[in-house]
mmCIF file of C-alpha atoms in Angstrom:
data_model
loop_
_atom_site.group_PDB
_atom_site.id
_atom_site.type_symbol
_atom_site.label_atom_id
_atom_site.label_comp_id
_atom_site.label_asym_id
_atom_site.label_seq_id
_atom_site.Cartn_x
_atom_site.Cartn_y
_atom_site.Cartn_z
ATOM 1 C CA UNK B 1 -87.576 103.431 -97.997
ATOM 2 C CA UNK B 2 -83.704 102.953 -98.805
ATOM 3 C CA UNK B 3 -81.882 99.412 -99.321
ATOM 4 C CA UNK B 4 -80.087 99.837 -95.732
ATOM 5 C CA UNK B 5 -83.460 100.667 -93.909
ATOM 6 C CA UNK B 6 -85.132 97.500 -95.793
ATOM 7 C CA UNK B 7 -82.442 95.267 -94.530
ATOM 8 C CA UNK B 8 -82.637 96.690 -91.109
ATOM 9 C CA UNK B 9 -86.102 95.917 -90.885
ATOM 10 C CA UNK B 10 -86.069 92.521 -92.807
ATOM 11 C CA UNK B 11 -83.241 91.381 -90.486
ATOM 12 C CA UNK B 12 -85.485 90.730 -87.494
ATOM 13 C CA UNK B 13 -87.229 88.481 -89.161
ATOM 14 C CA UNK B 14 -84.827 86.685 -91.452
ATOM 15 C CA UNK B 15 -81.335 85.849 -90.754
ATOM 16 C CA UNK B 16 -79.003 88.005 -93.098
ATOM 17 C CA UNK B 17 -75.423 88.168 -93.728
ATOM 18 C CA UNK B 18 -73.962 90.978 -95.674
ATOM 19 C CA UNK B 19 -70.819 90.222 -97.591
ATOM 20 C CA UNK B 20 -68.365 92.946 -97.853
ATOM 21 C CA UNK B 21 -70.941 95.771 -97.225
ATOM 22 C CA UNK B 22 -69.834 99.426 -97.872
ATOM 23 C CA UNK B 23 -71.989 100.213 -94.667
ATOM 24 C CA UNK B 24 -72.798 98.100 -91.683
ATOM 25 C CA UNK B 25 -76.543 97.727 -91.193
ATOM 26 C CA UNK B 26 -78.174 97.249 -87.897
ATOM 27 C CA UNK B 27 -79.209 93.636 -87.249
ATOM 28 C CA UNK B 28 -77.205 92.050 -89.764
ATOM 29 C CA UNK B 29 -74.179 90.000 -89.519
ATOM 30 C CA UNK B 30 -71.412 90.747 -91.826
ATOM 31 C CA UNK B 31 -68.489 89.104 -93.531
ATOM 32 C CA UNK B 32 -65.603 91.179 -95.064
ATOM 33 C CA UNK B 33 -62.358 90.643 -97.393
ATOM 34 C CA UNK B 34 -59.411 91.858 -95.816
ATOM 35 C CA UNK B 35 -58.589 94.306 -98.475
ATOM 36 C CA UNK B 36 -56.526 96.480 -96.815
ATOM 37 C CA UNK B 37 -54.330 94.000 -95.056
ATOM 38 C CA UNK B 38 -53.907 92.030 -98.549
ATOM 39 C CA UNK B 39 -52.884 95.429 -100.435
ATOM 40 C CA UNK B 40 -50.325 96.335 -97.752
ATOM 41 C CA UNK B 41 -48.937 92.848 -97.847
ATOM 42 C CA UNK B 42 -48.274 92.628 -101.694
ATOM 43 C CA UNK B 43 -47.285 96.365 -101.756
ATOM 44 C CA UNK B 44 -44.729 95.668 -98.852
ATOM 45 C CA UNK B 45 -43.563 92.609 -100.778
ATOM 46 C CA UNK B 46 -42.531 94.729 -103.719
ATOM 47 C CA UNK B 47 -40.720 97.138 -101.409
ATOM 48 C CA UNK B 48 -38.772 94.274 -99.695
ATOM 49 C CA UNK B 49 -37.721 93.123 -103.363
ATOM 50 C CA UNK B 50 -36.193 96.880 -103.817
ATOM 51 C CA UNK B 51 -39.244 98.779 -105.481
ATOM 52 C CA UNK B 52 -39.426 102.306 -104.695
ATOM 53 C CA UNK B 53 -41.430 103.756 -107.835
ATOM 54 C CA UNK B 54 -44.506 101.423 -107.328
ATOM 55 C CA UNK B 55 -47.763 102.180 -109.407
ATOM 56 C CA UNK B 56 -51.070 100.914 -109.104
ATOM 57 C CA UNK B 57 -54.310 100.457 -111.303
ATOM 58 C CA UNK B 58 -57.229 100.944 -108.992
ATOM 59 C CA UNK B 59 -60.681 99.729 -109.392
ATOM 60 C CA UNK B 60 -63.884 101.816 -110.162
ATOM 61 C CA UNK B 61 -64.726 104.940 -108.120
ATOM 62 C CA UNK B 62 -67.228 104.435 -105.301
ATOM 63 C CA UNK B 63 -66.434 100.556 -105.227
ATOM 64 C CA UNK B 64 -65.663 99.613 -101.534
ATOM 65 C CA UNK B 65 -62.971 96.969 -102.769
ATOM 66 C CA UNK B 66 -61.174 99.484 -105.009
ATOM 67 C CA UNK B 67 -60.958 101.975 -102.089
ATOM 68 C CA UNK B 68 -59.743 99.654 -99.387
ATOM 69 C CA UNK B 69 -57.071 98.200 -101.997
ATOM 70 C CA UNK B 70 -55.896 101.760 -102.796
ATOM 71 C CA UNK B 71 -56.040 102.473 -99.123
ATOM 72 C CA UNK B 72 -53.446 99.378 -98.306
ATOM 73 C CA UNK B 73 -51.136 100.272 -101.242
ATOM 74 C CA UNK B 74 -50.757 103.910 -99.730
ATOM 75 C CA UNK B 75 -50.358 102.345 -96.268
ATOM 76 C CA UNK B 76 -47.499 100.071 -97.351
ATOM 77 C CA UNK B 77 -45.695 103.131 -99.252
ATOM 78 C CA UNK B 78 -45.948 105.121 -95.976
ATOM 79 C CA UNK B 79 -44.833 102.335 -93.833
ATOM 80 C CA UNK B 80 -41.459 102.347 -95.893
ATOM 81 C CA UNK B 81 -41.453 106.282 -95.812
ATOM 82 C CA UNK B 82 -42.271 106.411 -99.179
ATOM 83 C CA UNK B 83 -45.174 109.400 -100.225
ATOM 84 C CA UNK B 84 -47.870 107.997 -102.647
ATOM 85 C CA UNK B 85 -48.032 110.117 -105.733
ATOM 86 C CA UNK B 86 -51.312 110.844 -107.451
ATOM 87 C CA UNK B 87 -49.398 110.209 -110.813
ATOM 88 C CA UNK B 88 -48.746 106.648 -110.299
ATOM 89 C CA UNK B 89 -52.191 105.929 -109.211
ATOM 90 C CA UNK B 90 -54.368 104.743 -112.473
ATOM 91 C CA UNK B 91 -58.039 104.293 -112.473
ATOM 92 C CA UNK B 92 -59.557 101.003 -113.912
ATOM 93 C CA UNK B 93 -62.743 99.473 -113.668
ATOM 94 C CA UNK B 94 -61.844 96.008 -113.110
ATOM 95 C CA UNK B 95 -61.776 94.491 -116.358
ATOM 96 C CA UNK B 96 -58.816 93.249 -118.943
ATOM 97 C CA UNK B 97 -59.488 96.260 -121.241
ATOM 98 C CA UNK B 98 -58.540 98.737 -118.468
ATOM 99 C CA UNK B 99 -55.872 96.925 -117.134
ATOM 100 C CA UNK B 100 -54.200 96.786 -120.708
ATOM 101 C CA UNK B 101 -54.883 100.725 -121.290
ATOM 102 C CA UNK B 102 -53.217 101.544 -117.839
ATOM 103 C CA UNK B 103 -50.237 99.027 -118.771
ATOM 104 C CA UNK B 104 -49.777 100.967 -122.026
ATOM 105 C CA UNK B 105 -49.643 104.401 -120.023
ATOM 106 C CA UNK B 106 -47.326 102.944 -117.581
ATOM 107 C CA UNK B 107 -44.974 101.866 -120.580
ATOM 108 C CA UNK B 108 -44.848 106.031 -121.542
ATOM 109 C CA UNK B 109 -44.064 107.263 -118.055
ATOM 110 C CA UNK B 110 -40.829 108.599 -117.507
ATOM 111 C CA UNK B 111 -39.311 107.478 -115.165
ATOM 112 C CA UNK B 112 -41.061 104.248 -115.649
ATOM 113 C CA UNK B 113 -42.160 102.634 -112.512
ATOM 114 C CA UNK B 114 -40.386 99.491 -111.445
ATOM 115 C CA UNK B 115 -43.241 97.740 -110.324
ATOM 116 C CA UNK B 116 -47.175 97.780 -110.307
ATOM 117 C CA UNK B 117 -49.834 96.432 -107.908
ATOM 118 C CA UNK B 118 -52.993 95.881 -110.057
ATOM 119 C CA UNK B 119 -56.132 95.787 -107.773
ATOM 120 C CA UNK B 120 -57.676 92.814 -109.224
ATOM 121 C CA UNK B 121 -56.255 90.027 -111.443
ATOM 122 C CA UNK B 122 -58.289 90.432 -114.565
ATOM 123 C CA UNK B 123 -56.796 93.984 -114.952
ATOM 124 C CA UNK B 124 -53.377 92.365 -114.100
ATOM 125 C CA UNK B 125 -53.963 90.346 -117.395
ATOM 126 C CA UNK B 126 -54.418 93.313 -119.301
ATOM 127 C CA UNK B 127 -51.549 94.929 -117.544
ATOM 128 C CA UNK B 128 -49.257 91.901 -118.587
ATOM 129 C CA UNK B 129 -50.734 92.131 -122.286
ATOM 130 C CA UNK B 130 -49.496 95.746 -122.540
ATOM 131 C CA UNK B 131 -46.277 95.260 -121.188
ATOM 132 C CA UNK B 132 -45.779 91.967 -123.648
ATOM 133 C CA UNK B 133 -46.916 94.338 -126.770
ATOM 134 C CA UNK B 134 -44.756 96.801 -125.652
ATOM 135 C CA UNK B 135 -41.915 94.752 -125.380
ATOM 136 C CA UNK B 136 -41.544 95.439 -121.498
ATOM 137 C CA UNK B 137 -40.028 92.170 -120.030
ATOM 138 C CA UNK B 138 -41.614 90.941 -116.889
ATOM 139 C CA UNK B 139 -40.260 90.637 -114.088
ATOM 140 C CA UNK B 140 -36.874 91.780 -115.095
ATOM 141 C CA UNK B 141 -38.217 95.369 -116.207
ATOM 142 C CA UNK B 142 -41.414 95.981 -114.349
ATOM 143 C CA UNK B 143 -42.985 93.795 -111.555
ATOM 144 C CA UNK B 144 -46.646 93.165 -111.754
ATOM 145 C CA UNK B 145 -48.748 91.969 -108.621
ATOM 146 C CA UNK B 146 -52.472 91.236 -108.798
ATOM 147 C CA UNK B 147 -55.630 90.370 -106.248
ATOM 148 C CA UNK B 148 -58.035 87.579 -105.873
ATOM 149 C CA UNK B 149 -55.695 84.626 -107.245
ATOM 150 C CA UNK B 150 -58.332 83.778 -110.227
ATOM 151 C CA UNK B 151 -57.879 80.339 -111.535
ATOM 152 C CA UNK B 152 -55.752 81.235 -114.291
ATOM 153 C CA UNK B 153 -53.296 83.309 -112.509
ATOM 154 C CA UNK B 154 -50.826 80.549 -111.966
ATOM 155 C CA UNK B 155 -50.919 79.606 -115.653
ATOM 156 C CA UNK B 156 -50.098 83.163 -116.998
ATOM 157 C CA UNK B 157 -46.628 84.010 -118.446
ATOM 158 C CA UNK B 158 -45.211 84.690 -116.098
ATOM 159 C CA UNK B 159 -47.302 83.078 -113.626
ATOM 160 C CA UNK B 160 -48.752 86.312 -111.332
ATOM 161 C CA UNK B 161 -47.881 87.063 -107.904
ATOM 162 C CA UNK B 162 -51.151 87.714 -106.072
ATOM 163 C CA UNK B 163 -53.503 87.849 -103.257
ATOM 164 C CA UNK B 164 -55.593 84.757 -102.524
ATOM 165 C CA UNK B 165 -58.953 85.056 -101.207
ATOM 166 C CA UNK B 166 -60.785 81.770 -100.302
ATOM 167 C CA UNK B 167 -64.080 82.154 -101.550
ATOM 168 C CA UNK B 168 -65.087 78.977 -100.793
ATOM 169 C CA UNK B 169 -64.325 79.628 -96.809
ATOM 170 C CA UNK B 170 -66.257 82.948 -97.443
ATOM 171 C CA UNK B 171 -69.277 80.872 -98.495
ATOM 172 C CA UNK B 172 -68.990 78.477 -95.777
ATOM 173 C CA UNK B 173 -68.842 81.313 -93.133
ATOM 174 C CA UNK B 174 -71.613 83.096 -94.546
ATOM 175 C CA UNK B 175 -73.856 79.826 -94.154
ATOM 176 C CA UNK B 176 -72.562 79.213 -90.603
ATOM 177 C CA UNK B 177 -73.839 82.681 -89.618
ATOM 178 C CA UNK B 178 -76.999 82.427 -91.252
ATOM 179 C CA UNK B 179 -77.744 78.973 -89.617
ATOM 180 C CA UNK B 180 -76.396 79.273 -86.122
ATOM 181 C CA UNK B 181 -77.868 82.941 -84.811
ATOM 182 C CA UNK B 182 -76.144 84.794 -81.916
ATOM 183 C CA UNK B 183 -78.173 84.028 -78.607
ATOM 184 C CA UNK B 184 -78.188 87.615 -77.861
ATOM 185 C CA UNK B 185 -78.633 88.787 -81.366
ATOM 186 C CA UNK B 186 -75.492 90.834 -81.343
ATOM 187 C CA UNK B 187 -74.577 91.753 -84.806
ATOM 188 C CA UNK B 188 -71.349 89.633 -85.762
ATOM 189 C CA UNK B 189 -68.718 91.263 -87.763
ATOM 190 C CA UNK B 190 -66.214 89.048 -89.261
ATOM 191 C CA UNK B 191 -62.912 89.659 -91.592
ATOM 192 C CA UNK B 192 -61.860 86.853 -93.989
ATOM 193 C CA UNK B 193 -58.057 86.448 -93.943
ATOM 194 C CA UNK B 194 -56.013 86.892 -97.314
ATOM 195 C CA UNK B 195 -52.785 85.076 -98.500
ATOM 196 C CA UNK B 196 -49.998 86.450 -100.290
ATOM 197 C CA UNK B 197 -49.027 83.757 -103.223
ATOM 198 C CA UNK B 198 -45.642 84.672 -104.806
ATOM 199 C CA UNK B 199 -44.839 83.579 -107.915
ATOM 200 C CA UNK B 200 -42.897 84.759 -111.048
ATOM 201 C CA UNK B 201 -44.258 87.749 -112.013
ATOM 202 C CA UNK B 202 -42.459 89.868 -109.399
ATOM 203 C CA UNK B 203 -38.307 90.164 -109.207
ATOM 204 C CA UNK B 204 -35.826 92.532 -107.736
ATOM 205 C CA UNK B 205 -35.958 95.930 -108.792
ATOM 206 C CA UNK B 206 -33.624 96.833 -111.707
ATOM 207 C CA UNK B 207 -30.628 97.613 -112.167
ATOM 208 C CA UNK B 208 -29.818 95.204 -109.260
ATOM 209 C CA UNK B 209 -30.484 91.447 -110.096
ATOM 210 C CA UNK B 210 -28.566 90.384 -106.973
ATOM 211 C CA UNK B 211 -30.271 87.677 -104.592
ATOM 212 C CA UNK B 212 -32.746 84.818 -105.499
ATOM 213 C CA UNK B 213 -35.629 85.266 -107.536
ATOM 214 C CA UNK B 214 -39.054 84.355 -105.807
ATOM 215 C CA UNK B 215 -39.876 80.296 -106.387
ATOM 216 C CA UNK B 216 -42.830 79.648 -108.774
ATOM 217 C CA UNK B 217 -45.241 80.030 -105.846
ATOM 218 C CA UNK B 218 -44.987 80.367 -102.069
ATOM 219 C CA UNK B 219 -47.710 81.210 -99.979
ATOM 220 C CA UNK B 220 -47.677 83.506 -96.750
ATOM 221 C CA UNK B 221 -50.773 84.178 -94.606
ATOM 222 C CA UNK B 222 -50.991 88.159 -94.222
ATOM 223 C CA UNK B 223 -54.148 88.417 -92.025
ATOM 224 C CA UNK B 224 -56.001 86.530 -89.463
ATOM 225 C CA UNK B 225 -59.932 86.547 -89.194
ATOM 226 C CA UNK B 226 -61.150 89.238 -86.860
ATOM 227 C CA UNK B 227 -64.409 88.366 -85.328
ATOM 228 C CA UNK B 228 -66.457 91.414 -83.845
ATOM 229 C CA UNK B 229 -68.896 91.490 -81.243
ATOM 230 C CA UNK B 230 -71.492 94.263 -80.473
ATOM 231 C CA UNK B 231 -72.072 97.142 -82.763
ATOM 232 C CA UNK B 232 -70.457 100.442 -81.975
#
């Protein structure tokens, strides 16, 4: 019996909520982070700043968060009629070390990207370290954006522009679903919204430095929670 089948059988007797599942399981409620919408919003922010050659550092192959955030990155590029380039998609594994290694690769690219969307904040920490070691000024020479808004993100140098995921709200909603079963036992599918947090790691694309720089921190809701009904 595989994990999905075990969950399906257990859900009939025990209230079950899946968090960010790779596949939906019949009989189980689920809560998902809006990875696609968050990534799409932060890359759109980079494009609005004038960046056109935008790299990304992805998460590990087979990881649902990594897959969805890469999808959002590509969607934002296509929204702006920019074709995603495999040469600007670097594989990471969600660790600082993989971010550092990817950052060093970005430094050597010619032409060098002017911005990079990093699929989680720990990798963004590594990218910032690599750029600092290579003498690449952020954000003047390269803008850096992350995802998750870990506590240290606001204290980095420069403070990191990122996507905030409210993990407390995620947990509270999961508890609510567990303790208030749907009367008709229809599985509920909900998406937790994300928020774009603009800090100092992203600026206008070089060589133009016209216009105002982002203030130290600004927050913008980029998605609304979606609550699903019956399974399809």
